[in-house]
Amino acid sequence: MLVETRRKGLGGTVYRASLLPVRYGISPDRIVSRLVRMIAMMARWDTRPTIAITASILERHPELLRRLRDADLAVHGYRHISYADTSLDEKRSDLDAACKVFSNLGLVTRGFRAPYLRADRETLDLVRHRGFLFDSSGTHLALPAAHPITRAVRQLVASRYGESPISPNSTAYPTFVEMPVSLPDDEILVDALGMHSTAGLWHAFEAMMEMASLTGSHLVLQVHPERFHICEAALELLVERASDIGGWLTPLSEAADWVVRSIEGSRRWPGGHSFALSITGDLDAVSIGDFASRIWSK
């Protein structure tokens, strides 16, 4: 709760709390149905979304595994805690507990995303030493400077994620890839800026895609399952348009594998694709009870 308040302010935290009963249910069914639709949407384009999942949620809801079998999974910690605000021992303990849960369930994961996108150098070193292929905890602004919402987004990014996220040096660690989240994400667009229309969301997504296409970069879009129903139509337009203009639709694990295997970590994409697009979502709760459990466990 302290992390949420620090990132969003008291008003934003209260607003978020007021939405929980609408977006989550007593059972996991509401969130699971959105996850299924997200996975099915990407399957229509022969690819997968990357879902970073908190390991304790898998323990509480083992039935999720069947629903997530066609997703690209990444580790999102064991508990949903800010790694940048904990000691090295706490980081290590939480990460190792998460890895143990995934291993016991027979899940092979190649990537990590820190809760709240808050990772520091200690976190990245722990992740790298445990053999992960990629980290997706950093952030970067993916809107052009002249876009109508860029100024507001820049201020929101600074308050939520900081001005200078720490990321590993790709030349120093050629087998460990940093794949930062492209901002604005769904939280900023939907909750902070109040965008709920397909037209408004598509306008933002399109501008981000055009920047990625122009620079030949990787657009890593974050859409949490709780907001997927709001973003679904705009996302489908984005994926269709990206495919039409030569974008590579890829989960993060496959993109990271390509970067590692390519000559000197080249970001030139396979098959003549001009840029890459990954749709990702973080899953740290699937029911109202999960939030209560999070509070009681502290």
PDB file of C-alpha atoms in Angstrom:
ATOM      1  CA  MET A   1       0.000   0.000   0.000  1.00  0.00           C
ATOM      2  CA  LEU A   2       2.851   2.409   0.770  1.00  0.00           C
ATOM      3  CA  VAL A   3       4.384   1.746  -2.644  1.00  0.00           C
ATOM      4  CA  GLU A   4       1.023   2.336  -4.355  1.00  0.00           C
ATOM      5  CA  THR A   5       0.488   5.603  -2.492  1.00  0.00           C
ATOM      6  CA  ARG A   6       3.995   6.820  -3.272  1.00  0.00           C
ATOM      7  CA  ARG A   7       3.553   6.052  -6.969  1.00  0.00           C
ATOM      8  CA  LYS A   8      -0.012   7.228  -7.535  1.00  0.00           C
ATOM      9  CA  GLY A   9      -0.661   9.628  -4.694  1.00  0.00           C
ATOM     10  CA  LEU A  10      -3.472   9.204  -2.185  1.00  0.00           C
ATOM     11  CA  GLY A  11      -6.177  10.118  -4.676  1.00  0.00           C
ATOM     12  CA  GLY A  12      -4.932   7.660  -7.276  1.00  0.00           C
ATOM     13  CA  THR A  13      -4.633   4.892  -4.688  1.00  0.00           C
ATOM     14  CA  VAL A  14      -8.192   5.446  -3.436  1.00  0.00           C
ATOM     15  CA  TYR A  15      -9.493   5.500  -7.009  1.00  0.00           C
ATOM     16  CA  ARG A  16      -7.688   2.245  -7.786  1.00  0.00           C
ATOM     17  CA  ALA A  17      -9.126   0.623  -4.650  1.00  0.00           C
ATOM     18  CA  SER A  18     -12.641   1.694  -5.657  1.00  0.00           C
ATOM     19  CA  LEU A  19     -12.263  -0.168  -8.964  1.00  0.00           C
ATOM     20  CA  LEU A  20     -11.194  -3.505  -7.490  1.00  0.00           C
ATOM     21  CA  PRO A  21     -14.728  -4.869  -6.944  1.00  0.00           C
ATOM     22  CA  VAL A  22     -15.588  -3.955 -10.549  1.00  0.00           C
ATOM     23  CA  ARG A  23     -12.517  -5.466 -12.161  1.00  0.00           C
ATOM     24  CA  TYR A  24     -12.093  -8.464  -9.867  1.00  0.00           C
ATOM     25  CA  GLY A  25     -14.616 -10.903  -8.489  1.00  0.00           C
ATOM     26  CA  ILE A  26     -14.845 -13.151  -5.482  1.00  0.00           C
ATOM     27  CA  SER A  27     -13.719 -15.995  -7.749  1.00  0.00           C
ATOM     28  CA  PRO A  28     -10.957 -15.844 -10.398  1.00  0.00           C
ATOM     29  CA  ASP A  29     -13.470 -16.237 -13.245  1.00  0.00           C
ATOM     30  CA  ARG A  30     -13.584 -12.575 -14.305  1.00  0.00           C
ATOM     31  CA  ILE A  31      -9.830 -12.154 -14.640  1.00  0.00           C
ATOM     32  CA  VAL A  32      -9.335 -15.622 -16.090  1.00  0.00           C
ATOM     33  CA  SER A  33     -11.839 -14.899 -18.857  1.00  0.00           C
ATOM     34  CA  ARG A  34      -9.840 -11.807 -19.813  1.00  0.00           C
ATOM     35  CA  LEU A  35      -6.605 -13.777 -19.773  1.00  0.00           C
ATOM     36  CA  VAL A  36      -8.160 -16.389 -22.051  1.00  0.00           C
ATOM     37  CA  ARG A  37      -9.298 -13.685 -24.481  1.00  0.00           C
ATOM     38  CA  MET A  38      -5.839 -12.087 -24.479  1.00  0.00           C
ATOM     39  CA  ILE A  39      -4.157 -15.409 -25.227  1.00  0.00           C
ATOM     40  CA  ALA A  40      -6.725 -16.243 -27.914  1.00  0.00           C
ATOM     41  CA  MET A  41      -6.295 -12.852 -29.575  1.00  0.00           C
ATOM     42  CA  MET A  42      -2.543 -13.335 -29.903  1.00  0.00           C
ATOM     43  CA  ALA A  43      -2.994 -16.942 -31.063  1.00  0.00           C
ATOM     44  CA  ARG A  44      -4.948 -15.648 -34.050  1.00  0.00           C
ATOM     45  CA  TRP A  45      -1.683 -14.036 -35.134  1.00  0.00           C
ATOM     46  CA  ASP A  46       0.404 -17.145 -34.355  1.00  0.00           C
ATOM     47  CA  THR A  47       2.093 -15.661 -31.322  1.00  0.00           C
ATOM     48  CA  ARG A  48       1.698 -15.481 -27.532  1.00  0.00           C
ATOM     49  CA  PRO A  49       1.426 -12.751 -24.926  1.00  0.00           C
ATOM     50  CA  THR A  50       4.032 -12.684 -22.171  1.00  0.00           C
ATOM     51  CA  ILE A  51       2.388 -12.941 -18.741  1.00  0.00           C
ATOM     52  CA  ALA A  52       4.584 -12.094 -15.752  1.00  0.00           C
ATOM     53  CA  ILE A  53       2.947 -13.864 -12.823  1.00  0.00           C
ATOM     54  CA  THR A  54       3.492 -13.616  -9.078  1.00  0.00           C
ATOM     55  CA  ALA A  55       4.329 -17.123  -7.856  1.00  0.00           C
ATOM     56  CA  SER A  56       2.140 -17.000  -4.742  1.00  0.00           C
ATOM     57  CA  ILE A  57      -0.879 -16.597  -7.046  1.00  0.00           C
ATOM     58  CA  LEU A  58      -0.011 -19.890  -8.711  1.00  0.00           C
ATOM     59  CA  GLU A  59       0.109 -21.492  -5.272  1.00  0.00           C
ATOM     60  CA  ARG A  60      -3.315 -20.071  -4.365  1.00  0.00           C
ATOM     61  CA  HIS A  61      -4.856 -20.861  -7.750  1.00  0.00           C
ATOM     62  CA  PRO A  62      -3.139 -23.899  -9.304  1.00  0.00           C
ATOM     63  CA  GLU A  63      -6.041 -24.198 -11.787  1.00  0.00           C
ATOM     64  CA  LEU A  64      -4.550 -21.161 -13.555  1.00  0.00           C
ATOM     65  CA  LEU A  65      -1.868 -23.362 -15.097  1.00  0.00           C
ATOM     66  CA  ARG A  66      -4.316 -24.934 -17.534  1.00  0.00           C
ATOM     67  CA  ARG A  67      -5.456 -21.500 -18.687  1.00  0.00           C
ATOM     68  CA  LEU A  68      -1.921 -20.182 -19.042  1.00  0.00           C
ATOM     69  CA  ARG A  69      -0.445 -23.096 -20.986  1.00  0.00           C
ATOM     70  CA  ASP A  70      -0.432 -21.131 -24.258  1.00  0.00           C
ATOM     71  CA  ALA A  71       1.148 -17.994 -22.782  1.00  0.00           C
ATOM     72  CA  ASP A  72       4.807 -17.068 -22.464  1.00  0.00           C
ATOM     73  CA  LEU A  73       5.314 -16.945 -18.687  1.00  0.00           C
ATOM     74  CA  ALA A  74       7.771 -14.817 -16.737  1.00  0.00           C
ATOM     75  CA  VAL A  75       8.509 -14.574 -13.014  1.00  0.00           C
ATOM     76  CA  HIS A  76       6.962 -11.587 -11.202  1.00  0.00           C
ATOM     77  CA  GLY A  77       8.383 -12.308  -7.771  1.00  0.00           C
ATOM     78  CA  TYR A  78       6.938 -14.592  -5.121  1.00  0.00           C
ATOM     79  CA  ARG A  79       5.044 -11.809  -3.352  1.00  0.00           C
ATOM     80  CA  HIS A  80       4.091  -8.542  -5.001  1.00  0.00           C
ATOM     81  CA  ILE A  81       6.727  -6.406  -3.270  1.00  0.00           C
ATOM     82  CA  SER A  82       8.966  -3.617  -4.468  1.00  0.00           C
ATOM     83  CA  TYR A  83      12.407  -5.134  -4.973  1.00  0.00           C
ATOM     84  CA  ALA A  84      13.999  -1.690  -5.085  1.00  0.00           C
ATOM     85  CA  ASP A  85      12.809  -1.010  -1.517  1.00  0.00           C
ATOM     86  CA  THR A  86      13.939  -4.240   0.145  1.00  0.00           C
ATOM     87  CA  SER A  87      17.249  -5.558   1.414  1.00  0.00           C
ATOM     88  CA  LEU A  88      19.451  -7.876  -0.606  1.00  0.00           C
ATOM     89  CA  ASP A  89      18.493 -10.812   1.630  1.00  0.00           C
ATOM     90  CA  GLU A  90      14.786 -10.084   1.139  1.00  0.00           C
ATOM     91  CA  LYS A  91      15.230  -9.836  -2.619  1.00  0.00           C
ATOM     92  CA  ARG A  92      17.130 -13.106  -2.718  1.00  0.00           C
ATOM     93  CA  SER A  93      14.596 -14.892  -0.528  1.00  0.00           C
ATOM     94  CA  ASP A  94      11.610 -13.712  -2.542  1.00  0.00           C
ATOM     95  CA  LEU A  95      13.183 -14.489  -5.929  1.00  0.00           C
ATOM     96  CA  ASP A  96      14.346 -17.938  -4.824  1.00  0.00           C
ATOM     97  CA  ALA A  97      10.886 -18.727  -3.436  1.00  0.00           C
ATOM     98  CA  ALA A  98       9.349 -17.736  -6.770  1.00  0.00           C
ATOM     99  CA  CYS A  99      11.815 -19.852  -8.738  1.00  0.00           C
ATOM    100  CA  LYS A 100      11.075 -22.838  -6.482  1.00  0.00           C
ATOM    101  CA  VAL A 101       7.318 -22.567  -7.092  1.00  0.00           C
ATOM    102  CA  PHE A 102       7.790 -22.407 -10.859  1.00  0.00           C
ATOM    103  CA  SER A 103      10.237 -25.327 -10.782  1.00  0.00           C
ATOM    104  CA  ASN A 104       7.933 -27.480  -8.613  1.00  0.00           C
ATOM    105  CA  LEU A 105       5.119 -26.865 -11.103  1.00  0.00           C
ATOM    106  CA  GLY A 106       7.336 -27.939 -13.985  1.00  0.00           C
ATOM    107  CA  LEU A 107       7.399 -24.450 -15.505  1.00  0.00           C
ATOM    108  CA  VAL A 108      10.478 -23.304 -17.380  1.00  0.00           C
ATOM    109  CA  THR A 109      10.590 -19.516 -17.413  1.00  0.00           C
ATOM    110  CA  ARG A 110      13.270 -17.415 -19.048  1.00  0.00           C
ATOM    111  CA  GLY A 111      12.312 -13.929 -17.958  1.00  0.00           C
ATOM    112  CA  PHE A 112      11.712 -11.714 -14.951  1.00  0.00           C
ATOM    113  CA  ARG A 113       9.719  -8.558 -14.376  1.00  0.00           C
ATOM    114  CA  ALA A 114       9.902  -6.828 -11.011  1.00  0.00           C
ATOM    115  CA  PRO A 115       6.647  -5.916  -9.263  1.00  0.00           C
ATOM    116  CA  TYR A 116       5.798  -2.227  -9.756  1.00  0.00           C
ATOM    117  CA  LEU A 117       8.605  -2.216 -12.376  1.00  0.00           C
ATOM    118  CA  ARG A 118      10.921  -1.339  -9.489  1.00  0.00           C
ATOM    119  CA  ALA A 119      14.281  -3.061  -9.806  1.00  0.00           C
ATOM    120  CA  ASP A 120      17.730  -1.926  -8.749  1.00  0.00           C
ATOM    121  CA  ARG A 121      21.208  -3.146  -9.603  1.00  0.00           C
ATOM    122  CA  GLU A 122      21.103  -5.810  -6.855  1.00  0.00           C
ATOM    123  CA  THR A 123      17.871  -7.175  -8.323  1.00  0.00           C
ATOM    124  CA  LEU A 124      19.289  -7.381 -11.835  1.00  0.00           C
ATOM    125  CA  ASP A 125      22.439  -9.108 -10.614  1.00  0.00           C
ATOM    126  CA  LEU A 126      20.361 -11.711  -8.737  1.00  0.00           C
ATOM    127  CA  VAL A 127      18.198 -12.338 -11.788  1.00  0.00           C
ATOM    128  CA  ARG A 128      21.183 -12.676 -14.096  1.00  0.00           C
ATOM    129  CA  HIS A 129      23.048 -15.034 -11.753  1.00  0.00           C
ATOM    130  CA  ARG A 130      19.997 -17.313 -11.593  1.00  0.00           C
ATOM    131  CA  GLY A 131      20.204 -17.918 -15.309  1.00  0.00           C
ATOM    132  CA  PHE A 132      17.345 -15.801 -16.581  1.00  0.00           C
ATOM    133  CA  LEU A 133      17.553 -14.807 -20.226  1.00  0.00           C
ATOM    134  CA  PHE A 134      15.859 -11.423 -19.935  1.00  0.00           C
ATOM    135  CA  ASP A 135      14.598  -8.780 -17.565  1.00  0.00           C
ATOM    136  CA  SER A 136      11.657  -6.520 -18.369  1.00  0.00           C
ATOM    137  CA  SER A 137      11.625  -4.216 -15.358  1.00  0.00           C
ATOM    138  CA  GLY A 138      13.008  -1.068 -16.966  1.00  0.00           C
ATOM    139  CA  THR A 139      10.885   1.520 -18.730  1.00  0.00           C
ATOM    140  CA  HIS A 140      11.191   3.981 -21.572  1.00  0.00           C
ATOM    141  CA  LEU A 141       8.887   6.625 -23.030  1.00  0.00           C
ATOM    142  CA  ALA A 142       7.635   5.437 -26.414  1.00  0.00           C
ATOM    143  CA  LEU A 143       5.548   8.431 -27.519  1.00  0.00           C
ATOM    144  CA  PRO A 144       6.820  11.126 -29.891  1.00  0.00           C
ATOM    145  CA  ALA A 145       7.547  14.466 -28.237  1.00  0.00           C
ATOM    146  CA  ALA A 146       4.823  16.253 -30.213  1.00  0.00           C
ATOM    147  CA  HIS A 147       2.003  13.874 -29.280  1.00  0.00           C
ATOM    148  CA  PRO A 148      -0.853  15.640 -27.421  1.00  0.00           C
ATOM    149  CA  ILE A 149      -0.545  13.486 -24.295  1.00  0.00           C
ATOM    150  CA  THR A 150       3.255  13.244 -24.102  1.00  0.00           C
ATOM    151  CA  ARG A 151       3.699  16.038 -21.575  1.00  0.00           C
ATOM    152  CA  ALA A 152       1.125  14.564 -19.193  1.00  0.00           C
ATOM    153  CA  VAL A 153       2.519  11.065 -19.685  1.00  0.00           C
ATOM    154  CA  ARG A 154       6.055  12.256 -18.970  1.00  0.00           C
ATOM    155  CA  GLN A 155       4.952  13.682 -15.617  1.00  0.00           C
ATOM    156  CA  LEU A 156       3.080  10.503 -14.703  1.00  0.00           C
ATOM    157  CA  VAL A 157       6.036   8.324 -15.707  1.00  0.00           C
ATOM    158  CA  ALA A 158       8.371  10.354 -13.472  1.00  0.00           C
ATOM    159  CA  SER A 159       6.063  10.015 -10.463  1.00  0.00           C
ATOM    160  CA  ARG A 160       5.419   6.293 -10.926  1.00  0.00           C
ATOM    161  CA  TYR A 161       8.638   4.878 -12.319  1.00  0.00           C
ATOM    162  CA  GLY A 162      11.352   7.492 -11.846  1.00  0.00           C
ATOM    163  CA  GLU A 163      13.386   9.451 -14.342  1.00  0.00           C
ATOM    164  CA  SER A 164      16.291   7.026 -14.815  1.00  0.00           C
ATOM    165  CA  PRO A 165      15.439   3.320 -14.500  1.00  0.00           C
ATOM    166  CA  ILE A 166      18.444   1.086 -13.929  1.00  0.00           C
ATOM    167  CA  SER A 167      19.112  -1.484 -16.632  1.00  0.00           C
ATOM    168  CA  PRO A 168      21.990  -3.883 -17.236  1.00  0.00           C
ATOM    169  CA  ASN A 169      24.777  -3.166 -19.659  1.00  0.00           C
ATOM    170  CA  SER A 170      24.076  -5.361 -22.676  1.00  0.00           C
ATOM    171  CA  THR A 171      27.685  -5.297 -23.814  1.00  0.00           C
ATOM    172  CA  ALA A 172      28.913  -6.472 -20.409  1.00  0.00           C
ATOM    173  CA  TYR A 173      26.346  -9.303 -20.231  1.00  0.00           C
ATOM    174  CA  PRO A 174      25.791 -10.515 -23.800  1.00  0.00           C
ATOM    175  CA  THR A 175      23.557 -13.419 -22.701  1.00  0.00           C
ATOM    176  CA  PHE A 176      21.229 -11.300 -20.549  1.00  0.00           C
ATOM    177  CA  VAL A 177      18.825  -8.973 -22.338  1.00  0.00           C
ATOM    178  CA  GLU A 178      16.982  -5.945 -20.982  1.00  0.00           C
ATOM    179  CA  MET A 179      13.563  -5.471 -22.608  1.00  0.00           C
ATOM    180  CA  PRO A 180      12.047  -2.340 -21.036  1.00  0.00           C
ATOM    181  CA  VAL A 181       8.325  -1.687 -20.907  1.00  0.00           C
ATOM    182  CA  SER A 182       7.182   0.967 -23.369  1.00  0.00           C
ATOM    183  CA  LEU A 183       5.276   3.765 -21.678  1.00  0.00           C
ATOM    184  CA  PRO A 184       2.525   4.838 -21.382  1.00  0.00           C
ATOM    185  CA  ASP A 185       1.090   1.531 -20.211  1.00  0.00           C
ATOM    186  CA  ASP A 186      -2.557   0.706 -19.564  1.00  0.00           C
ATOM    187  CA  GLU A 187      -2.408   2.012 -16.013  1.00  0.00           C
ATOM    188  CA  ILE A 188      -1.355   5.465 -17.175  1.00  0.00           C
ATOM    189  CA  LEU A 189      -3.687   5.581 -20.176  1.00  0.00           C
ATOM    190  CA  VAL A 190      -6.822   4.120 -18.591  1.00  0.00           C
ATOM    191  CA  ASP A 191      -6.643   4.968 -14.897  1.00  0.00           C
ATOM    192  CA  ALA A 192      -4.474   8.094 -14.769  1.00  0.00           C
ATOM    193  CA  LEU A 193      -5.598   9.763 -18.014  1.00  0.00           C
ATOM    194  CA  GLY A 194      -9.123   8.337 -18.081  1.00  0.00           C
ATOM    195  CA  MET A 195      -8.939   6.889 -21.600  1.00  0.00           C
ATOM    196  CA  HIS A 196     -11.680   4.307 -22.079  1.00  0.00           C
ATOM    197  CA  SER A 197     -12.597   4.728 -25.734  1.00  0.00           C
ATOM    198  CA  THR A 198     -11.161   2.513 -28.439  1.00  0.00           C
ATOM    199  CA  ALA A 199     -10.392   5.601 -30.535  1.00  0.00           C
ATOM    200  CA  GLY A 200      -8.372   7.306 -27.794  1.00  0.00           C
ATOM    201  CA  LEU A 201      -6.400   4.199 -26.883  1.00  0.00           C
ATOM    202  CA  TRP A 202      -5.756   3.360 -30.540  1.00  0.00           C
ATOM    203  CA  HIS A 203      -4.446   6.888 -31.140  1.00  0.00           C
ATOM    204  CA  ALA A 204      -1.847   6.374 -28.373  1.00  0.00           C
ATOM    205  CA  PHE A 205      -0.960   2.814 -29.430  1.00  0.00           C
ATOM    206  CA  GLU A 206      -0.617   3.871 -33.070  1.00  0.00           C
ATOM    207  CA  ALA A 207       1.792   6.688 -32.187  1.00  0.00           C
ATOM    208  CA  MET A 208       3.921   4.276 -30.125  1.00  0.00           C
ATOM    209  CA  MET A 209       3.933   1.744 -32.970  1.00  0.00           C
ATOM    210  CA  GLU A 210       4.950   4.366 -35.514  1.00  0.00           C
ATOM    211  CA  MET A 211       7.887   5.365 -33.291  1.00  0.00           C
ATOM    212  CA  ALA A 212       8.970   1.721 -33.030  1.00  0.00           C
ATOM    213  CA  SER A 213       8.668   1.287 -36.801  1.00  0.00           C
ATOM    214  CA  LEU A 214      10.638   4.469 -37.460  1.00  0.00           C
ATOM    215  CA  THR A 215      13.488   3.484 -35.124  1.00  0.00           C
ATOM    216  CA  GLY A 216      13.412  -0.276 -35.725  1.00  0.00           C
ATOM    217  CA  SER A 217      12.951  -0.836 -32.009  1.00  0.00           C
ATOM    218  CA  HIS A 218      10.943  -3.130 -29.752  1.00  0.00           C
ATOM    219  CA  LEU A 219       7.501  -1.996 -28.568  1.00  0.00           C
ATOM    220  CA  VAL A 220       6.824  -3.840 -25.304  1.00  0.00           C
ATOM    221  CA  LEU A 221       3.243  -2.969 -24.476  1.00  0.00           C
ATOM    222  CA  GLN A 222       1.937  -3.648 -20.987  1.00  0.00           C
ATOM    223  CA  VAL A 223      -1.782  -4.318 -20.542  1.00  0.00           C
ATOM    224  CA  HIS A 224      -2.794  -5.856 -17.222  1.00  0.00           C
ATOM    225  CA  PRO A 225      -5.540  -8.499 -17.486  1.00  0.00           C
ATOM    226  CA  GLU A 226      -7.781  -6.379 -15.233  1.00  0.00           C
ATOM    227  CA  ARG A 227      -7.920  -3.717 -17.991  1.00  0.00           C
ATOM    228  CA  PHE A 228      -7.795  -5.972 -21.034  1.00  0.00           C
ATOM    229  CA  HIS A 229     -11.534  -5.646 -21.684  1.00  0.00           C
ATOM    230  CA  ILE A 230     -11.100  -1.870 -21.932  1.00  0.00           C
ATOM    231  CA  CYS A 231      -8.105  -2.084 -24.282  1.00  0.00           C
ATOM    232  CA  GLU A 232      -9.101  -5.185 -26.266  1.00  0.00           C
ATOM    233  CA  ALA A 233     -10.477  -3.554 -29.415  1.00  0.00           C
ATOM    234  CA  ALA A 234      -7.607  -1.055 -29.672  1.00  0.00           C
ATOM    235  CA  LEU A 235      -5.078  -3.826 -29.091  1.00  0.00           C
ATOM    236  CA  GLU A 236      -6.565  -5.911 -31.871  1.00  0.00           C
ATOM    237  CA  LEU A 237      -6.280  -2.941 -34.225  1.00  0.00           C
ATOM    238  CA  LEU A 238      -2.669  -2.486 -33.135  1.00  0.00           C
ATOM    239  CA  VAL A 239      -1.699  -6.109 -33.706  1.00  0.00           C
ATOM    240  CA  GLU A 240      -3.380  -6.171 -37.111  1.00  0.00           C
ATOM    241  CA  ARG A 241      -1.746  -2.923 -38.201  1.00  0.00           C
ATOM    242  CA  ALA A 242       1.671  -3.963 -36.878  1.00  0.00           C
ATOM    243  CA  SER A 243       1.483  -7.159 -38.911  1.00  0.00           C
ATOM    244  CA  ASP A 244       0.466  -5.208 -42.016  1.00  0.00           C
ATOM    245  CA  ILE A 245       3.439  -2.835 -41.851  1.00  0.00           C
ATOM    246  CA  GLY A 246       6.123  -5.442 -41.169  1.00  0.00           C
ATOM    247  CA  GLY A 247       6.242  -5.736 -37.407  1.00  0.00           C
ATOM    248  CA  TRP A 248       7.433  -8.947 -35.761  1.00  0.00           C
ATOM    249  CA  LEU A 249       4.786 -10.193 -33.316  1.00  0.00           C
ATOM    250  CA  THR A 250       6.735 -12.017 -30.638  1.00  0.00           C
ATOM    251  CA  PRO A 251       6.670 -12.997 -26.963  1.00  0.00           C
ATOM    252  CA  LEU A 252       9.524 -11.579 -24.916  1.00  0.00           C
ATOM    253  CA  SER A 253      11.297 -14.919 -24.545  1.00  0.00           C
ATOM    254  CA  GLU A 254      11.587 -15.377 -28.308  1.00  0.00           C
ATOM    255  CA  ALA A 255      12.692 -11.782 -28.838  1.00  0.00           C
ATOM    256  CA  ALA A 256      15.363 -12.137 -26.149  1.00  0.00           C
ATOM    257  CA  ASP A 257      16.544 -15.405 -27.641  1.00  0.00           C
ATOM    258  CA  TRP A 258      16.890 -13.713 -31.030  1.00  0.00           C
ATOM    259  CA  VAL A 259      18.909 -10.828 -29.578  1.00  0.00           C
ATOM    260  CA  VAL A 260      21.294 -13.208 -27.793  1.00  0.00           C
ATOM    261  CA  ARG A 261      21.784 -15.404 -30.862  1.00  0.00           C
ATOM    262  CA  SER A 262      22.133 -12.551 -33.355  1.00  0.00           C
ATOM    263  CA  ILE A 263      25.530 -11.193 -34.257  1.00  0.00           C
ATOM    264  CA  GLU A 264      26.857  -8.974 -31.468  1.00  0.00           C
ATOM    265  CA  GLY A 265      23.384  -8.621 -29.982  1.00  0.00           C
ATOM    266  CA  SER A 266      22.015  -6.923 -33.098  1.00  0.00           C
ATOM    267  CA  ARG A 267      18.456  -5.642 -32.760  1.00  0.00           C
ATOM    268  CA  ARG A 268      17.784  -6.115 -36.451  1.00  0.00           C
ATOM    269  CA  TRP A 269      14.772  -8.339 -36.418  1.00  0.00           C
ATOM    270  CA  PRO A 270      14.404 -11.705 -38.180  1.00  0.00           C
ATOM    271  CA  GLY A 271      12.683 -12.256 -41.496  1.00  0.00           C
ATOM    272  CA  GLY A 272      13.116  -8.688 -42.617  1.00  0.00           C
ATOM    273  CA  HIS A 273      10.747  -7.331 -39.971  1.00  0.00           C
ATOM    274  CA  SER A 274      11.223  -3.614 -39.388  1.00  0.00           C
ATOM    275  CA  PHE A 275      10.367  -3.616 -35.674  1.00  0.00           C
ATOM    276  CA  ALA A 276       9.117  -5.934 -32.936  1.00  0.00           C
ATOM    277  CA  LEU A 277       5.888  -5.873 -30.929  1.00  0.00           C
ATOM    278  CA  SER A 278       5.260  -7.800 -27.714  1.00  0.00           C
ATOM    279  CA  ILE A 279       1.992  -7.711 -25.780  1.00  0.00           C
ATOM    280  CA  THR A 280       2.589  -8.335 -22.087  1.00  0.00           C
ATOM    281  CA  GLY A 281       0.581  -8.298 -18.881  1.00  0.00           C
ATOM    282  CA  ASP A 282       1.384  -8.652 -15.198  1.00  0.00           C
ATOM    283  CA  LEU A 283      -0.725 -10.977 -13.059  1.00  0.00           C
ATOM    284  CA  ASP A 284      -0.434 -10.468  -9.312  1.00  0.00           C
ATOM    285  CA  ALA A 285      -4.064 -11.136  -8.342  1.00  0.00           C
ATOM    286  CA  VAL A 286      -7.088 -12.876  -9.851  1.00  0.00           C
ATOM    287  CA  SER A 287      -9.691 -12.272  -7.135  1.00  0.00           C
ATOM    288  CA  ILE A 288     -10.563  -9.862  -4.341  1.00  0.00           C
ATOM    289  CA  GLY A 289      -9.324 -12.444  -1.866  1.00  0.00           C
ATOM    290  CA  ASP A 290      -5.821 -12.209  -3.291  1.00  0.00           C
ATOM    291  CA  PHE A 291      -5.569  -8.572  -2.217  1.00  0.00           C
ATOM    292  CA  ALA A 292      -6.719  -9.457   1.291  1.00  0.00           C
ATOM    293  CA  SER A 293      -4.167 -12.253   1.431  1.00  0.00           C
ATOM    294  CA  ARG A 294      -1.452  -9.840   0.364  1.00  0.00           C
ATOM    295  CA  ILE A 295      -2.278  -7.510   3.260  1.00  0.00           C
ATOM    296  CA  TRP A 296      -2.526 -10.306   5.846  1.00  0.00           C
ATOM    297  CA  SER A 297       0.816 -11.795   4.796  1.00  0.00           C
ATOM    298  CA  LYS A 298       2.705  -8.592   5.635  1.00  0.00           C
TER     299      LYS A 298
END
